[in-house]
Short mmCIF file of C-alpha atoms and ligand atoms in Angstrom, two decimals:
data_model
loop_
_atom_site.label_atom_id
_atom_site.label_comp_id
_atom_site.label_asym_id
_atom_site.label_seq_id
_atom_site.Cartn_x
_atom_site.Cartn_y
_atom_site.Cartn_z
CA UNK A 1 149.25 74.98 30.12
CA UNK A 2 145.63 74.62 31.25
CA UNK A 3 145.26 73.08 34.68
CA UNK A 4 143.02 69.98 34.52
CA UNK A 5 141.19 71.09 37.74
CA UNK A 6 140.06 74.35 36.08
CA UNK A 7 136.21 74.47 36.09
CA UNK A 8 136.15 75.24 32.34
CA UNK A 9 138.97 72.77 31.43
CA UNK A 10 137.26 71.06 28.52
CA UNK A 11 136.10 74.30 26.95
CA UNK A 12 139.61 75.85 27.35
CA UNK A 13 141.23 72.78 25.81
CA UNK A 14 138.92 72.92 22.79
CA UNK A 15 139.61 76.68 22.45
CA UNK A 16 143.34 76.05 22.45
CA UNK A 17 142.88 73.36 19.74
CA UNK A 18 140.74 75.74 17.68
CA UNK A 19 143.39 78.49 17.98
CA UNK A 20 146.19 76.02 17.01
CA UNK A 21 144.11 74.86 13.97
CA UNK A 22 143.54 78.48 12.97
CA UNK A 23 147.18 79.19 13.08
CA UNK A 24 147.80 76.14 10.83
CA UNK A 25 145.07 77.31 8.39
CA UNK A 26 142.62 74.51 9.00
CA UNK A 27 140.11 76.75 10.82
CA UNK A 28 139.46 80.09 9.27
CA UNK A 29 139.86 83.09 11.56
CA UNK A 30 136.16 83.70 10.98
CA UNK A 31 135.61 80.17 12.20
CA UNK A 32 136.91 81.19 15.68
CA UNK A 33 134.02 83.70 16.01
CA UNK A 34 131.58 80.96 14.83
CA UNK A 35 132.92 78.79 17.62
CA UNK A 36 132.38 81.49 20.23
CA UNK A 37 128.80 81.90 19.13
CA UNK A 38 128.35 78.12 19.49
CA UNK A 39 129.87 78.21 22.97
CA UNK A 40 127.34 80.90 23.97
CA UNK A 41 124.40 78.93 22.77
CA UNK A 42 125.75 75.77 24.39
CA UNK A 43 125.90 77.63 27.63
CA UNK A 44 122.22 78.50 27.30
CA UNK A 45 121.16 74.84 26.86
CA UNK A 46 123.32 73.76 29.77
CA UNK A 47 126.05 72.08 27.81
CA UNK A 48 124.04 68.90 27.59
CA UNK A 49 121.92 67.12 25.07
CA UNK A 50 118.30 68.21 25.47
CA UNK A 51 115.21 65.96 25.04
CA UNK A 52 114.37 67.55 21.65
CA UNK A 53 117.97 67.22 20.48
CA UNK A 54 117.89 63.51 21.41
CA UNK A 55 114.78 63.03 19.10
CA UNK A 56 116.45 65.08 16.39
CA UNK A 57 119.62 62.87 16.61
CA UNK A 58 117.59 59.64 16.33
CA UNK A 59 115.75 61.13 13.41
CA UNK A 60 119.04 62.16 11.80
CA UNK A 61 120.23 58.56 11.98
CA UNK A 62 116.97 57.25 10.46
CA UNK A 63 117.21 59.78 7.61
CA UNK A 64 120.93 58.93 6.94
CA UNK A 65 120.16 55.23 6.75
CA UNK A 66 117.12 55.76 4.46
CA UNK A 67 119.07 57.94 2.08
CA UNK A 68 120.19 56.70 -1.32
CA UNK A 69 123.30 58.91 -1.57
CA UNK A 70 124.04 60.66 1.79
CA UNK A 71 126.91 63.10 2.01
CA UNK A 72 128.47 64.58 5.21
CA UNK A 73 129.81 68.05 4.37
CA UNK A 74 132.93 69.17 6.29
CA UNK A 75 134.25 72.68 6.90
CA UNK A 76 137.30 73.87 8.98
CA UNK A 77 135.59 74.00 12.29
CA UNK A 78 134.01 70.57 11.95
CA UNK A 79 137.33 68.96 11.02
CA UNK A 80 139.18 70.56 13.84
CA UNK A 81 136.51 69.70 16.44
CA UNK A 82 135.39 66.22 15.51
CA UNK A 83 137.41 64.27 12.90
CA UNK A 84 137.33 60.91 14.79
CA UNK A 85 133.59 61.36 15.42
CA UNK A 86 133.09 61.93 11.68
CA UNK A 87 135.03 58.72 10.99
CA UNK A 88 132.80 56.85 13.43
CA UNK A 89 129.58 58.24 11.87
CA UNK A 90 130.74 57.38 8.43
CA UNK A 91 131.45 53.75 9.57
CA UNK A 92 127.89 53.68 11.07
CA UNK A 93 125.90 55.07 8.16
CA UNK A 94 128.06 54.64 5.03
CA UNK A 95 127.88 58.22 3.99
CA UNK A 96 130.31 60.08 1.69
CA UNK A 97 132.44 62.64 3.40
CA UNK A 98 133.29 65.67 1.32
CA UNK A 99 135.07 68.96 2.17
CA UNK A 100 133.16 72.15 1.30
CA UNK A 101 134.46 75.47 2.45
CA UNK A 102 133.30 79.09 2.68
CA UNK A 103 136.79 80.45 2.87
CA UNK A 104 138.07 78.14 0.18
CA UNK A 105 141.71 77.67 -0.95
CA UNK A 106 143.16 74.56 -2.46
CA UNK A 107 145.68 74.53 0.37
CA UNK A 108 142.95 74.49 3.01
CA UNK A 109 141.02 71.73 1.27
CA UNK A 110 144.19 69.67 1.18
CA UNK A 111 144.98 70.30 4.85
CA UNK A 112 141.42 69.47 5.98
CA UNK A 113 141.32 66.32 3.86
CA UNK A 114 144.64 65.21 5.35
CA UNK A 115 143.38 65.78 8.88
CA UNK A 116 140.30 63.72 8.21
CA UNK A 117 142.20 60.87 6.64
CA UNK A 118 144.60 60.76 9.60
CA UNK A 119 141.46 60.28 11.82
CA UNK A 120 140.27 57.34 9.67
CA UNK A 121 137.81 59.08 7.37
CA UNK A 122 137.44 57.85 3.78
CA UNK A 123 137.41 61.26 2.09
CA UNK A 124 135.72 61.72 -1.19
CA UNK A 125 138.10 63.99 -3.04
CA UNK A 126 138.92 64.69 -6.67
CA UNK A 127 137.94 67.42 -9.16
CA UNK A 128 135.60 70.02 -7.72
CA UNK A 129 133.33 72.12 -9.96
CA UNK A 130 131.27 75.21 -9.33
CA UNK A 131 127.96 73.29 -9.29
CA UNK A 132 125.80 74.69 -6.51
CA UNK A 133 123.71 77.77 -7.34
CA UNK A 134 125.75 80.18 -5.04
CA UNK A 135 127.76 83.26 -5.73
CA UNK A 136 130.55 82.31 -3.20
CA UNK A 137 133.05 79.50 -2.98
CA UNK A 138 130.66 76.98 -1.34
CA UNK A 139 129.45 76.55 -4.83
CA UNK A 140 132.50 74.18 -5.40
CA UNK A 141 131.64 70.56 -4.92
CA UNK A 142 131.97 67.14 -6.60
CA UNK A 143 129.59 66.11 -9.25
CA UNK A 144 129.33 62.49 -7.85
CA UNK A 145 129.39 63.76 -4.25
CA UNK A 146 127.33 66.58 -2.85
CA UNK A 147 125.86 67.56 -6.21
CA UNK A 148 124.36 64.03 -6.67
CA UNK A 149 123.36 63.62 -2.99
CA UNK A 150 119.77 63.15 -1.99
CA UNK A 151 120.64 64.11 1.62
CA UNK A 152 123.36 66.37 3.02
CA UNK A 153 124.43 66.59 6.63
CA UNK A 154 125.76 70.15 7.21
CA UNK A 155 127.42 70.78 10.63
CA UNK A 156 128.05 74.48 11.51
CA UNK A 157 126.66 75.93 8.32
CA UNK A 158 126.00 79.40 7.18
CA UNK A 159 122.40 79.75 5.77
CA UNK A 160 123.05 80.26 2.03
CA UNK A 161 124.09 76.84 1.05
CA UNK A 162 121.45 75.18 3.22
CA UNK A 163 118.78 77.08 1.33
CA UNK A 164 120.46 76.31 -2.00
CA UNK A 165 120.61 72.54 -1.20
CA UNK A 166 116.89 72.54 -0.13
CA UNK A 167 115.94 74.36 -3.33
CA UNK A 168 117.78 71.69 -5.29
CA UNK A 169 115.34 69.15 -3.73
CA UNK A 170 117.83 67.66 -1.31
CA UNK A 171 117.13 66.86 2.31
CA UNK A 172 119.38 68.76 4.68
CA UNK A 173 120.23 67.84 8.23
CA UNK A 174 121.87 70.80 10.08
CA UNK A 175 123.82 70.50 13.36
CA UNK A 176 123.60 74.06 14.78
CA UNK A 177 123.38 75.18 18.42
CA UNK A 178 121.52 78.37 17.32
CA UNK A 179 117.87 77.40 16.79
CA UNK A 180 117.17 80.91 15.44
CA UNK A 181 119.69 80.77 12.57
CA UNK A 182 118.62 80.75 8.91
CA UNK A 183 120.24 77.28 8.56
CA UNK A 184 118.29 75.97 11.52
CA UNK A 185 115.04 77.25 10.14
CA UNK A 186 115.59 76.15 6.49
CA UNK A 187 116.99 72.66 7.06
CA UNK A 188 114.72 69.63 6.74
CA UNK A 189 115.92 68.65 10.29
CA UNK A 190 117.98 70.60 12.74
CA UNK A 191 119.91 69.06 15.56
CA UNK A 192 120.32 71.83 18.21
CA UNK A 193 123.22 70.23 20.03
CA UNK A 194 126.95 70.69 20.27
CA UNK A 195 128.73 68.90 17.41
CA UNK A 196 130.88 66.54 19.48
CA UNK A 197 127.83 65.34 21.41
CA UNK A 198 125.59 65.24 18.33
CA UNK A 199 127.84 63.10 16.04
CA UNK A 200 128.30 60.17 18.47
CA UNK A 201 124.62 60.24 19.38
CA UNK A 202 123.65 60.09 15.65
CA UNK A 203 126.27 57.25 15.10
CA UNK A 204 124.95 55.24 18.09
CA UNK A 205 121.36 55.63 16.94
CA UNK A 206 122.39 54.24 13.49
CA UNK A 207 123.26 50.97 15.07
CA UNK A 208 120.51 50.92 17.82
CA UNK A 209 117.39 51.88 15.87
CA UNK A 210 115.01 49.07 14.48
CA UNK A 211 113.48 49.42 11.14
CA UNK A 212 110.13 50.28 12.50
CA UNK A 213 111.54 52.87 14.83
CA UNK A 214 113.36 54.53 11.91
CA UNK A 215 110.15 54.66 9.87
CA UNK A 216 108.27 56.14 12.80
CA UNK A 217 110.93 58.83 13.36
CA UNK A 218 110.91 59.84 9.66
CA UNK A 219 107.06 59.83 9.41
CA UNK A 220 106.68 62.06 12.47
CA UNK A 221 109.52 64.64 11.70
CA UNK A 222 108.35 68.14 12.44
CA UNK A 223 111.38 70.49 12.50
CA UNK A 224 109.29 73.51 13.42
CA UNK A 225 108.19 71.65 16.60
CA UNK A 226 111.74 70.61 17.41
CA UNK A 227 113.06 74.04 17.06
CA UNK A 228 110.31 75.45 19.26
CA UNK A 229 111.12 72.74 21.86
CA UNK A 230 114.79 73.75 21.73
CA UNK A 231 113.83 77.40 22.43
CA UNK A 232 111.52 76.39 25.21
CA UNK A 233 114.32 74.24 26.82
CA UNK A 234 116.71 77.21 26.56
CA UNK A 235 114.33 79.78 27.95
CA UNK A 236 113.00 77.55 30.78
CA UNK A 237 116.57 76.96 31.88
CA UNK A 238 117.31 80.71 31.78
CA UNK A 239 114.22 81.47 33.75
CA UNK A 240 115.52 79.28 36.55
CA UNK A 241 119.19 80.02 36.25
CA UNK A 242 119.49 81.92 39.48
CA UNK A 243 117.14 79.78 41.57
O1 PTJ B 1 135.79 76.54 7.33
P1 PTJ B 1 134.94 77.52 6.41
O2 PTJ B 1 135.76 78.32 5.58
O3 PTJ B 1 133.90 76.70 5.55
O4 PTJ B 1 134.10 78.47 7.38
C1 PTJ B 1 133.16 77.91 8.31
C2 PTJ B 1 132.40 78.96 9.13
C3 PTJ B 1 132.16 78.34 10.54
C4 PTJ B 1 133.20 80.20 9.31
C5 PTJ B 1 131.09 79.25 8.49
O5 PTJ B 1 130.37 78.09 8.29
C6 PTJ B 1 130.21 80.27 9.28
O6 PTJ B 1 130.45 81.45 9.13
O7 PTJ B 1 129.31 79.81 10.09
P2 PTJ B 1 128.28 80.71 10.84
O8 PTJ B 1 127.36 81.34 9.94
O9 PTJ B 1 128.96 81.39 11.94
O10 PTJ B 1 127.42 79.53 11.52
C7 PTJ B 1 127.88 78.64 12.44
C8 PTJ B 1 126.82 78.15 13.37
O11 PTJ B 1 127.23 77.01 14.02
C9 PTJ B 1 126.41 79.21 14.28
O12 PTJ B 1 124.98 79.24 14.44
C10 PTJ B 1 126.92 78.63 15.70
O13 PTJ B 1 126.02 78.82 16.75
C11 PTJ B 1 126.97 77.13 15.46
N1 PTJ B 1 128.03 76.41 16.15
C12 PTJ B 1 129.34 76.90 16.37
N2 PTJ B 1 130.02 75.96 17.01
C13 PTJ B 1 129.19 74.83 17.17
C14 PTJ B 1 127.92 75.14 16.55
N3 PTJ B 1 126.98 74.34 16.56
C15 PTJ B 1 127.14 73.11 17.04
N4 PTJ B 1 128.38 72.74 17.67
C16 PTJ B 1 129.36 73.55 17.74
N5 PTJ B 1 130.50 73.11 18.20
#
């Protein structure tokens, strides 16, 4: 039992949930280490949404609304951390939600889809095929889903698939607290923010942005600049951490 007055209460509750989801098989064991890396980077940005992340989140909303066939890709960590937030974003932007796993088993796909449905997500399921040019199980996706997408939102990704999707001519939005990761540097747009802050911010922007604001955000997208700003925000904070 975690005492609610513990200074790291929220973080400990989330860890407990991740561990429980790992025991059920929803989160992979490897996903727990990915979560720890995310926590470390979140610490460095002060566990808050930075100015550059806010711009990235508004741009992500503009891109999702402009897309012809947007798909939100879900792995075990994303489902465990943010199933209700995925449902809200789907309602706001109308994207397809599809499960795509690195440590893939049919049982895990089924469990994660059930968790998402329970949270109100309309899950795009059905026959998966090995359609993405990858030598691991992330190649498995649906022909009418991710394979046909013009834009894919990939939270907590490992770099390979992001590169493959970009090579296929798709726009990729990554949500990744590590601005140095291969995913962050390869994506069309990277949101350097914690998943459970980023998803509601993107969903809110979907309803708040005017058509001209959306156009301006898309026209002025510069991911290299946004990543540099994220690094400056981290290092500035670190430089003054003991002041
Ligand atoms: O469920 P599976 O089988 O598909 O496996 C998924 C994992 C997470 C194991 C897989 O995608 C993976 O190995 O990811 P990586 O390469 O560790 O990358 C995850 C990235 O997400 C890292 O750069 C972390 O810093 C970042 N990250 C972790 N937690 C969060 C996060 N970013 C935003 N919000 C978080 N909560």
